[in-house]
Short mmCIF file of C-alpha atoms and ligand atoms in Angstrom, two decimals:
data_model
loop_
_atom_site.label_atom_id
_atom_site.label_comp_id
_atom_site.label_asym_id
_atom_site.label_seq_id
_atom_site.Cartn_x
_atom_site.Cartn_y
_atom_site.Cartn_z
CA MET H 1153 29.06 36.99 -9.51
CA THR H 1154 26.66 35.73 -6.86
CA HIS H 1155 24.39 32.78 -7.26
CA GLU H 1156 21.12 33.38 -5.55
CA ARG H 1157 19.24 30.26 -4.65
CA ALA H 1158 15.73 29.55 -5.83
CA GLN H 1159 12.87 30.90 -3.74
CA ARG H 1160 11.83 27.38 -2.82
CA LEU H 1161 15.09 26.96 -0.91
CA GLN H 1162 14.89 30.39 0.66
CA LEU H 1163 11.65 29.26 2.30
CA LEU H 1164 13.36 26.39 4.10
CA PRO H 1165 15.08 26.44 7.48
CA PRO H 1166 18.55 24.81 7.60
CA TYR H 1167 18.15 21.04 8.02
CA LEU H 1168 17.81 20.56 11.77
CA PHE H 1169 20.42 17.88 12.25
CA LYS H 1170 23.00 19.55 10.07
CA GLU H 1171 22.82 22.54 12.42
CA ILE H 1172 23.05 20.38 15.55
CA ASP H 1173 26.11 18.58 14.17
CA ARG H 1174 27.80 21.94 13.68
CA LEU H 1175 27.22 23.01 17.31
CA ARG H 1176 28.31 19.56 18.56
CA ASP H 1177 31.56 19.74 16.59
CA GLN H 1178 32.32 23.18 18.05
CA VAL H 1179 32.04 21.84 21.60
CA ARG H 1180 34.00 18.69 20.72
CA GLN H 1181 36.85 20.90 19.44
CA ARG H 1182 37.17 22.25 22.99
CA GLY H 1183 38.08 18.69 24.00
CA VAL H 1184 34.72 17.84 25.64
CA ASP H 1185 33.78 14.12 25.79
CA ILE H 1186 30.48 14.25 23.91
CA ILE H 1187 27.54 11.90 24.54
CA ASP H 1188 25.54 12.16 21.33
CA LEU H 1189 21.81 11.53 21.81
CA GLY H 1190 20.95 13.76 18.86
CA VAL H 1191 20.13 12.23 15.50
CA GLY H 1192 18.21 8.92 15.38
CA ASP H 1193 20.92 6.80 13.80
CA PRO H 1194 21.38 3.28 15.21
CA ASP H 1195 24.85 2.65 16.67
CA GLN H 1196 24.76 -1.13 16.07
CA PRO H 1197 26.04 -2.74 12.85
CA THR H 1198 23.81 -4.14 10.11
CA PRO H 1199 23.21 -7.90 10.73
CA ALA H 1200 25.97 -10.08 9.23
CA HIS H 1201 23.61 -12.07 6.96
CA VAL H 1202 22.49 -8.83 5.30
CA ILE H 1203 26.06 -7.71 4.69
CA GLU H 1204 26.89 -11.15 3.26
CA ALA H 1205 23.91 -10.96 0.92
CA LEU H 1206 25.11 -7.58 -0.35
CA CYS H 1207 28.64 -8.88 -0.93
CA ARG H 1208 27.36 -11.90 -2.87
CA SER H 1209 24.93 -9.82 -4.91
CA ALA H 1210 27.49 -7.13 -5.70
CA GLN H 1211 29.70 -9.84 -7.27
CA ASP H 1212 26.97 -10.59 -9.80
CA PRO H 1213 27.30 -8.35 -12.87
CA ALA H 1214 23.52 -8.59 -13.36
CA THR H 1215 23.20 -6.13 -10.46
CA HIS H 1216 25.49 -3.57 -12.07
CA LYS H 1217 22.93 -2.27 -14.54
CA TYR H 1218 20.27 0.36 -14.02
CA PRO H 1219 17.64 -1.04 -11.68
CA ALA H 1220 13.95 -1.25 -12.66
CA TYR H 1221 12.25 2.10 -11.90
CA SER H 1222 9.73 0.66 -9.44
CA GLY H 1223 12.24 -1.70 -7.89
CA LEU H 1224 13.22 -5.32 -8.26
CA SER H 1225 10.05 -7.37 -8.61
CA ARG H 1226 11.38 -9.95 -6.14
CA PHE H 1227 11.98 -7.22 -3.54
CA ARG H 1228 8.47 -5.89 -4.01
CA GLU H 1229 7.02 -9.39 -3.65
CA VAL H 1230 9.00 -9.92 -0.46
CA ALA H 1231 7.81 -6.56 0.90
CA ALA H 1232 4.20 -7.50 0.05
CA ASP H 1233 4.59 -10.91 1.74
CA TRP H 1234 6.11 -9.25 4.78
CA TYR H 1235 3.07 -6.92 5.02
CA GLY H 1236 0.85 -9.96 4.79
CA ARG H 1237 2.68 -11.82 7.57
CA ARG H 1238 3.22 -8.85 9.83
CA PHE H 1239 -0.06 -6.93 9.45
CA GLY H 1240 -2.43 -9.24 7.60
CA VAL H 1241 -2.55 -6.68 4.78
CA LYS H 1242 -2.81 -8.11 1.24
CA LEU H 1243 -0.90 -6.20 -1.44
CA ASP H 1244 -0.44 -6.59 -5.17
CA ALA H 1245 3.34 -6.43 -5.51
CA ALA H 1246 3.11 -5.23 -9.11
CA LYS H 1247 0.87 -2.22 -8.46
CA GLU H 1248 0.76 -1.51 -4.76
CA VAL H 1249 4.45 -1.61 -3.80
CA ILE H 1250 7.38 0.56 -4.87
CA THR H 1251 11.01 0.43 -3.78
CA LEU H 1252 12.48 3.63 -2.38
CA ILE H 1253 16.03 4.89 -1.87
CA GLY H 1254 15.20 5.18 1.81
CA SER H 1255 11.75 6.30 2.93
CA LYS H 1256 12.93 9.93 3.25
CA GLU H 1257 13.36 9.92 -0.52
CA GLY H 1258 9.79 8.75 -1.06
CA LEU H 1259 8.29 11.10 1.51
CA ALA H 1260 10.18 14.02 -0.04
CA HIS H 1261 9.10 13.22 -3.59
CA PHE H 1262 5.48 12.36 -2.85
CA PRO H 1263 4.19 15.99 -2.75
CA LEU H 1264 5.65 16.60 -6.22
CA ALA H 1265 3.21 14.02 -7.50
CA PHE H 1266 0.04 15.24 -5.75
CA ILE H 1267 0.46 18.81 -4.51
CA ASP H 1268 -0.19 21.90 -6.62
CA PRO H 1269 0.72 25.43 -5.50
CA GLY H 1270 -1.69 26.48 -2.78
CA ASP H 1271 -2.76 22.96 -1.80
CA VAL H 1272 -2.65 22.34 1.91
CA VAL H 1273 -0.78 19.45 3.49
CA LEU H 1274 -1.83 18.75 7.07
CA CYS H 1275 1.45 18.03 8.88
CA PRO H 1276 1.89 16.94 12.47
CA SER H 1277 3.86 19.28 14.72
CA PRO H 1278 6.33 18.37 16.14
CA ALA H 1279 7.42 16.09 13.29
CA TYR H 1280 10.13 14.65 11.14
CA PRO H 1281 11.17 17.82 9.23
CA VAL H 1282 10.81 16.31 5.74
CA TYR H 1283 6.98 16.57 5.64
CA HIS H 1284 7.10 20.34 6.02
CA SER H 1285 10.03 21.03 3.71
CA SER H 1286 8.91 18.73 0.91
CA THR H 1287 5.47 20.37 0.97
CA LEU H 1288 7.12 23.78 0.58
CA MET H 1289 9.38 22.57 -2.21
CA ALA H 1290 6.30 21.40 -4.11
CA GLY H 1291 4.70 24.84 -3.67
CA GLY H 1292 2.17 23.55 -1.14
CA ARG H 1293 1.16 25.02 2.18
CA PRO H 1294 2.00 22.97 5.28
CA VAL H 1295 -0.58 23.48 8.03
CA PRO H 1296 0.48 22.14 11.42
CA MET H 1297 -1.66 19.74 13.45
CA PRO H 1298 -0.31 20.15 17.01
CA LEU H 1299 0.46 16.89 18.80
CA LEU H 1300 -0.35 17.57 22.44
CA LYS H 1301 0.32 15.49 25.51
CA GLN H 1302 -3.31 15.70 26.64
CA ASN H 1303 -4.34 13.96 23.39
CA GLY H 1304 -1.67 11.29 23.67
CA PHE H 1305 0.28 13.17 20.97
CA LEU H 1306 -2.36 12.27 18.37
CA PRO H 1307 -3.69 15.07 16.15
CA ASP H 1308 -7.10 16.47 17.07
CA LEU H 1309 -8.79 16.21 13.67
CA GLU H 1310 -11.81 18.24 14.79
CA ALA H 1311 -9.51 21.15 15.66
CA ILE H 1312 -8.16 21.55 12.11
CA PRO H 1313 -9.18 25.04 10.92
CA LYS H 1314 -12.07 24.83 8.40
CA GLU H 1315 -10.32 27.05 5.86
CA ALA H 1316 -7.24 24.81 5.85
CA LEU H 1317 -9.35 21.67 5.69
CA SER H 1318 -11.23 22.91 2.64
CA ARG H 1319 -7.92 23.32 0.77
CA ALA H 1320 -6.27 20.23 2.18
CA LYS H 1321 -5.24 17.45 -0.15
CA VAL H 1322 -2.99 15.35 2.08
CA ILE H 1323 -2.86 14.48 5.77
CA ILE H 1324 0.35 13.04 7.21
CA ILE H 1325 0.48 10.73 10.20
CA ASN H 1326 3.49 8.99 11.75
CA TYR H 1327 3.12 6.26 14.41
CA PRO H 1328 5.05 5.07 16.30
CA ASN H 1329 5.97 8.73 16.32
CA ASN H 1330 9.18 10.58 15.90
CA PRO H 1331 9.89 12.69 17.99
CA THR H 1332 7.23 12.12 20.71
CA ALA H 1333 7.53 8.27 20.75
CA ALA H 1334 3.71 8.13 20.95
CA VAL H 1335 1.86 5.16 19.48
CA ALA H 1336 -1.47 4.85 17.69
CA ASP H 1337 -4.05 2.07 17.88
CA LEU H 1338 -6.46 0.82 15.23
CA ALA H 1339 -9.26 2.98 16.64
CA PHE H 1340 -7.22 6.09 15.80
CA TYR H 1341 -6.50 4.78 12.30
CA ARG H 1342 -10.22 4.10 11.79
CA THR H 1343 -10.95 7.72 12.67
CA VAL H 1344 -8.32 8.91 10.19
CA VAL H 1345 -9.63 6.71 7.37
CA ASP H 1346 -13.18 7.91 7.98
CA PHE H 1347 -12.01 11.54 8.10
CA ALA H 1348 -10.06 11.11 4.85
CA HIS H 1349 -13.08 9.65 3.07
CA ARG H 1350 -15.32 12.48 4.31
CA HIS H 1351 -12.91 15.28 3.35
CA LYS H 1352 -11.38 13.65 0.25
CA LEU H 1353 -7.87 13.56 1.65
CA ILE H 1354 -4.88 11.41 0.80
CA VAL H 1355 -3.41 9.80 3.91
CA VAL H 1356 0.36 9.50 4.07
CA SER H 1357 1.36 7.18 6.89
CA ASP H 1358 5.03 7.13 7.85
CA ALA H 1359 5.57 3.74 9.49
CA ALA H 1360 9.34 3.79 9.96
CA TYR H 1361 9.16 2.53 13.56
CA THR H 1362 6.56 -0.26 13.58
CA GLU H 1363 9.22 -2.89 14.39
CA MET H 1364 10.82 -1.02 17.26
CA ALA H 1365 8.41 -1.56 20.13
CA TYR H 1366 8.56 -2.84 23.70
CA ASP H 1367 6.79 -4.75 26.41
CA GLY H 1368 4.79 -6.90 24.00
CA PHE H 1369 3.26 -4.00 22.08
CA LYS H 1370 2.90 -4.64 18.31
CA PRO H 1371 2.26 -1.39 16.44
CA PRO H 1372 -0.44 -1.80 13.78
CA SER H 1373 -0.32 -0.59 10.19
CA PHE H 1374 -2.75 2.09 9.07
CA LEU H 1375 -3.57 -0.21 6.13
CA GLU H 1376 -5.17 -2.76 8.47
CA VAL H 1377 -8.29 -0.59 8.58
CA PRO H 1378 -10.94 -1.46 5.95
CA GLY H 1379 -11.05 1.31 3.34
CA ALA H 1380 -7.52 2.55 4.14
CA LYS H 1381 -6.15 1.38 0.81
CA GLU H 1382 -8.64 3.58 -1.04
CA VAL H 1383 -7.22 6.71 0.55
CA GLY H 1384 -3.69 6.02 1.64
CA ILE H 1385 -0.09 5.14 1.17
CA GLU H 1386 2.28 3.91 3.86
CA PHE H 1387 6.04 4.46 3.90
CA HIS H 1388 8.31 1.84 5.35
CA SER H 1389 12.00 1.76 5.96
CA LEU H 1390 14.65 -0.86 6.59
CA SER H 1391 16.87 1.79 8.17
CA LYS H 1392 15.90 1.56 11.80
CA THR H 1393 14.69 -2.06 11.92
CA TYR H 1394 17.90 -3.55 10.51
CA ASN H 1395 20.46 -0.83 11.31
CA MET H 1396 20.65 0.07 7.63
CA THR H 1397 20.44 3.88 7.62
CA GLY H 1398 23.46 4.19 5.33
CA TRP H 1399 22.17 1.66 2.80
CA ARG H 1400 19.23 3.77 1.65
CA LEU H 1401 16.41 1.28 1.29
CA GLY H 1402 12.71 1.58 1.97
CA PHE H 1403 9.39 1.03 0.26
CA ALA H 1404 5.92 2.51 -0.05
CA VAL H 1405 2.74 0.45 -0.18
CA GLY H 1406 -0.95 1.11 -0.57
CA ASN H 1407 -3.27 2.70 -3.09
CA ALA H 1408 -2.16 1.83 -6.64
CA GLU H 1409 -2.77 5.35 -8.04
CA LEU H 1410 -0.77 6.94 -5.23
CA VAL H 1411 2.05 4.45 -5.70
CA ALA H 1412 2.02 5.07 -9.46
CA GLY H 1413 2.10 8.87 -9.01
CA LEU H 1414 5.13 8.62 -6.79
CA GLY H 1415 6.69 6.25 -9.31
CA GLN H 1416 6.15 8.75 -12.11
CA VAL H 1417 8.06 11.46 -10.21
CA LYS H 1418 10.85 9.06 -9.32
CA SER H 1419 11.26 7.88 -12.90
CA GLN H 1420 12.06 11.49 -13.86
CA ILE H 1421 14.51 12.05 -11.01
CA ASP H 1422 16.28 8.90 -9.86
CA SER H 1423 16.84 5.53 -11.41
CA GLY H 1424 16.03 3.34 -8.46
CA ALA H 1425 17.90 1.63 -5.64
CA PHE H 1426 20.98 -0.51 -6.41
CA ASP H 1427 19.74 -4.05 -7.10
CA ALA H 1428 22.39 -5.53 -4.79
CA VAL H 1429 21.03 -3.39 -1.94
CA GLN H 1430 17.50 -4.61 -2.70
CA LEU H 1431 18.74 -8.23 -2.69
CA ALA H 1432 20.31 -7.56 0.71
CA GLY H 1433 16.96 -6.07 1.76
CA ILE H 1434 15.29 -9.35 0.80
CA ALA H 1435 17.69 -11.13 3.15
CA ALA H 1436 16.79 -8.69 5.91
CA LEU H 1437 13.02 -9.16 5.48
CA THR H 1438 13.04 -12.94 5.02
CA PHE H 1439 15.72 -14.35 7.35
CA ASP H 1440 15.18 -15.14 11.01
CA GLN H 1441 13.92 -11.98 12.73
CA LYS H 1442 15.93 -12.69 15.89
CA CYS H 1443 18.10 -9.69 15.03
CA VAL H 1444 15.03 -7.47 15.43
CA ALA H 1445 14.18 -8.99 18.81
CA ASP H 1446 17.80 -8.48 19.94
CA MET H 1447 17.70 -4.87 18.77
CA THR H 1448 14.52 -4.06 20.69
CA ALA H 1449 15.83 -5.83 23.82
CA LEU H 1450 18.91 -3.62 23.67
CA TYR H 1451 16.92 -0.40 23.28
CA ARG H 1452 14.50 -1.43 26.03
CA GLU H 1453 17.39 -1.77 28.50
CA ARG H 1454 18.73 1.61 27.46
CA ARG H 1455 15.28 3.15 27.68
CA ASP H 1456 14.91 1.95 31.25
CA VAL H 1457 18.31 3.36 32.28
CA LEU H 1458 17.58 6.79 30.80
CA VAL H 1459 13.91 7.05 31.80
CA GLN H 1460 14.53 5.94 35.39
CA GLY H 1461 17.48 8.31 35.60
CA LEU H 1462 15.48 11.27 34.31
CA LYS H 1463 12.59 10.46 36.62
CA GLY H 1464 15.03 10.36 39.52
CA LEU H 1465 15.99 13.93 38.62
CA GLY H 1466 12.36 14.99 38.82
CA LEU H 1467 11.65 15.17 35.07
CA ALA H 1468 8.16 13.99 34.09
CA VAL H 1469 9.11 11.53 31.33
CA ASP H 1470 7.05 8.57 30.20
CA ALA H 1471 8.74 5.33 29.15
CA PRO H 1472 8.09 5.02 25.40
CA LYS H 1473 6.21 1.94 24.14
CA ALA H 1474 8.01 2.22 20.79
CA THR H 1475 10.80 4.03 18.87
CA PHE H 1476 14.27 4.73 20.26
CA TYR H 1477 13.41 8.21 21.46
CA VAL H 1478 12.65 9.67 24.85
CA TRP H 1479 10.54 12.82 24.67
CA CYS H 1480 11.40 14.73 27.77
CA PRO H 1481 9.70 17.85 29.13
CA CYS H 1482 12.17 20.65 29.94
CA PRO H 1483 12.79 21.54 33.57
CA THR H 1484 10.48 24.32 34.74
CA GLY H 1485 11.48 27.71 33.41
CA LEU H 1486 13.66 26.49 30.53
CA THR H 1487 12.76 26.61 26.84
CA SER H 1488 13.77 23.78 24.52
CA ALA H 1489 16.64 25.86 23.13
CA GLU H 1490 17.88 26.84 26.62
CA PHE H 1491 17.75 23.26 27.88
CA THR H 1492 19.56 21.79 24.83
CA THR H 1493 22.18 24.54 24.99
CA ARG H 1494 22.86 23.86 28.67
CA LEU H 1495 22.94 20.11 28.04
CA LEU H 1496 25.55 20.62 25.35
CA ASN H 1497 27.70 23.31 26.94
CA GLU H 1498 27.58 22.18 30.57
CA CYS H 1499 27.17 18.38 30.21
CA GLY H 1500 28.55 17.57 26.75
CA ILE H 1501 25.22 15.91 25.93
CA VAL H 1502 23.74 16.34 22.46
CA SER H 1503 19.93 16.37 22.38
CA THR H 1504 17.44 17.80 19.92
CA PRO H 1505 15.31 20.81 20.93
CA GLY H 1506 11.62 19.93 20.63
CA ASN H 1507 10.75 23.17 18.83
CA GLY H 1508 13.21 22.18 16.07
CA PHE H 1509 10.53 19.67 15.04
CA GLY H 1510 7.84 22.36 14.92
CA ALA H 1511 6.41 25.02 17.24
CA ALA H 1512 4.26 22.51 19.16
CA GLY H 1513 7.45 20.74 20.28
CA GLU H 1514 8.44 23.73 22.44
CA GLY H 1515 8.98 22.74 26.06
CA TYR H 1516 10.52 19.35 25.21
CA VAL H 1517 13.82 17.85 24.16
CA ARG H 1518 14.33 14.55 22.37
CA PHE H 1519 16.96 12.04 23.42
CA ALA H 1520 17.89 9.20 21.04
CA LEU H 1521 18.88 5.90 22.69
CA THR H 1522 21.86 5.48 20.38
CA VAL H 1523 24.65 4.96 22.94
CA ASP H 1524 25.17 2.04 25.34
CA LYS H 1525 23.63 1.97 28.79
CA GLY H 1526 26.89 2.83 30.52
CA ARG H 1527 27.06 6.07 28.57
CA LEU H 1528 23.39 6.75 29.30
CA ALA H 1529 24.08 6.31 33.01
CA GLU H 1530 27.01 8.71 32.59
CA ALA H 1531 24.66 11.20 30.89
CA VAL H 1532 22.23 10.98 33.81
CA GLY H 1533 25.13 11.54 36.21
CA ARG H 1534 26.21 14.66 34.34
CA LEU H 1535 22.64 15.92 34.33
CA ALA H 1536 22.41 15.46 38.09
CA GLN H 1537 25.39 17.85 38.41
CA LEU H 1538 23.43 20.55 36.58
CA GLY H 1539 21.28 20.85 39.71
CA LEU H 1540 17.98 21.46 37.93
C1 PLP N 541 14.41 7.77 10.15
C2 PLP N 541 13.07 8.19 9.69
C3 PLP N 541 12.69 8.04 8.35
C4 PLP N 541 13.63 7.81 7.20
O1 PLP N 541 14.28 6.73 7.09
P1 PLP N 541 15.08 6.37 5.77
O2 PLP N 541 16.45 6.13 6.27
O3 PLP N 541 15.04 7.48 4.78
O4 PLP N 541 14.39 5.16 5.28
C5 PLP N 541 11.39 8.36 8.00
N1 PLP N 541 10.52 8.80 8.90
C6 PLP N 541 10.84 8.97 10.18
C7 PLP N 541 9.82 9.47 11.12
C8 PLP N 541 12.14 8.69 10.62
O5 PLP N 541 12.46 8.92 11.88
#
């Protein structure tokens, strides 16, 4: 007896990073010393005060019950306060904030709440793969908005095909951006809010990297723009900011109807994030933010080692203002797949092919700054041997 999977899964490509892990493990089995700059998973531990808060909270039997569907009210209040302090955005914790089991969970469930078969979701390309796959799983039609270097890797809203725009229900933006490391300013967000009002679109803003920025740059929130809260929802994550990828904690904020729609889907599927993890999240958001400054200082040093090294090899990379990614054009004549394959097989370096994030990523590879600077220098040395 064979068990054929549902059509919705047959539409999906294998999850990008699962595939890269498989190829990496094959090379590692040959005994190669691998430098893994693939998936964006911080290598540093979660700050000690957050771990301590989890341990204390997990001892309290009150946390052992089913959590509230929308999240612990104290966590939502803390998230709202944090938005107020960080972005000057006022939020009603009861209606405009929802706890997520990581922001990937929320981003993946959101289309189930607002997308009907045939509805278009305008997705950046290249992009975090979840936007595309969750649209397909909801029966929607993802339409790519190419992020091109000449536009600073911002989508050209005027270039969206009219037919797609007329069926579009949602537009997704993500700044600071994964994988291009591009940043957006308030002027761009104003354009998006205006566009969304004119074309009756929901704006989904993925803000996972607002706290990982360099050289004095402070990434804004899309919700800072007047009128943004009428059209949009923003997804935030503790994963990258506090080295908490394994903990699964994030939140979404913004328009109350959008937050409630997502909450309705979640109440049918999951039963919320472990209260003890949310209490640890409160510690992360409220304690001294020195850990965040230390984290960005570390990534900035690494960025400089890798970017200067790549430039020295003649690759036209820009130093990112935010995120822990370096978006690197392939050497002349090589496709993304060819360059990543050579990096892996001839240098033992894991990178992510740009086209794996969408067709418009062709011609680039992404490096994650998730190893120490000595290993990054070693990676540059191995690359030099390739003789590109
Ligand atoms: C890492 C990442 C997320 C997801 O983070 P969670 O661990 O699910 O909170 C969301 N969006 C982008 C662009 C990311 O890179």
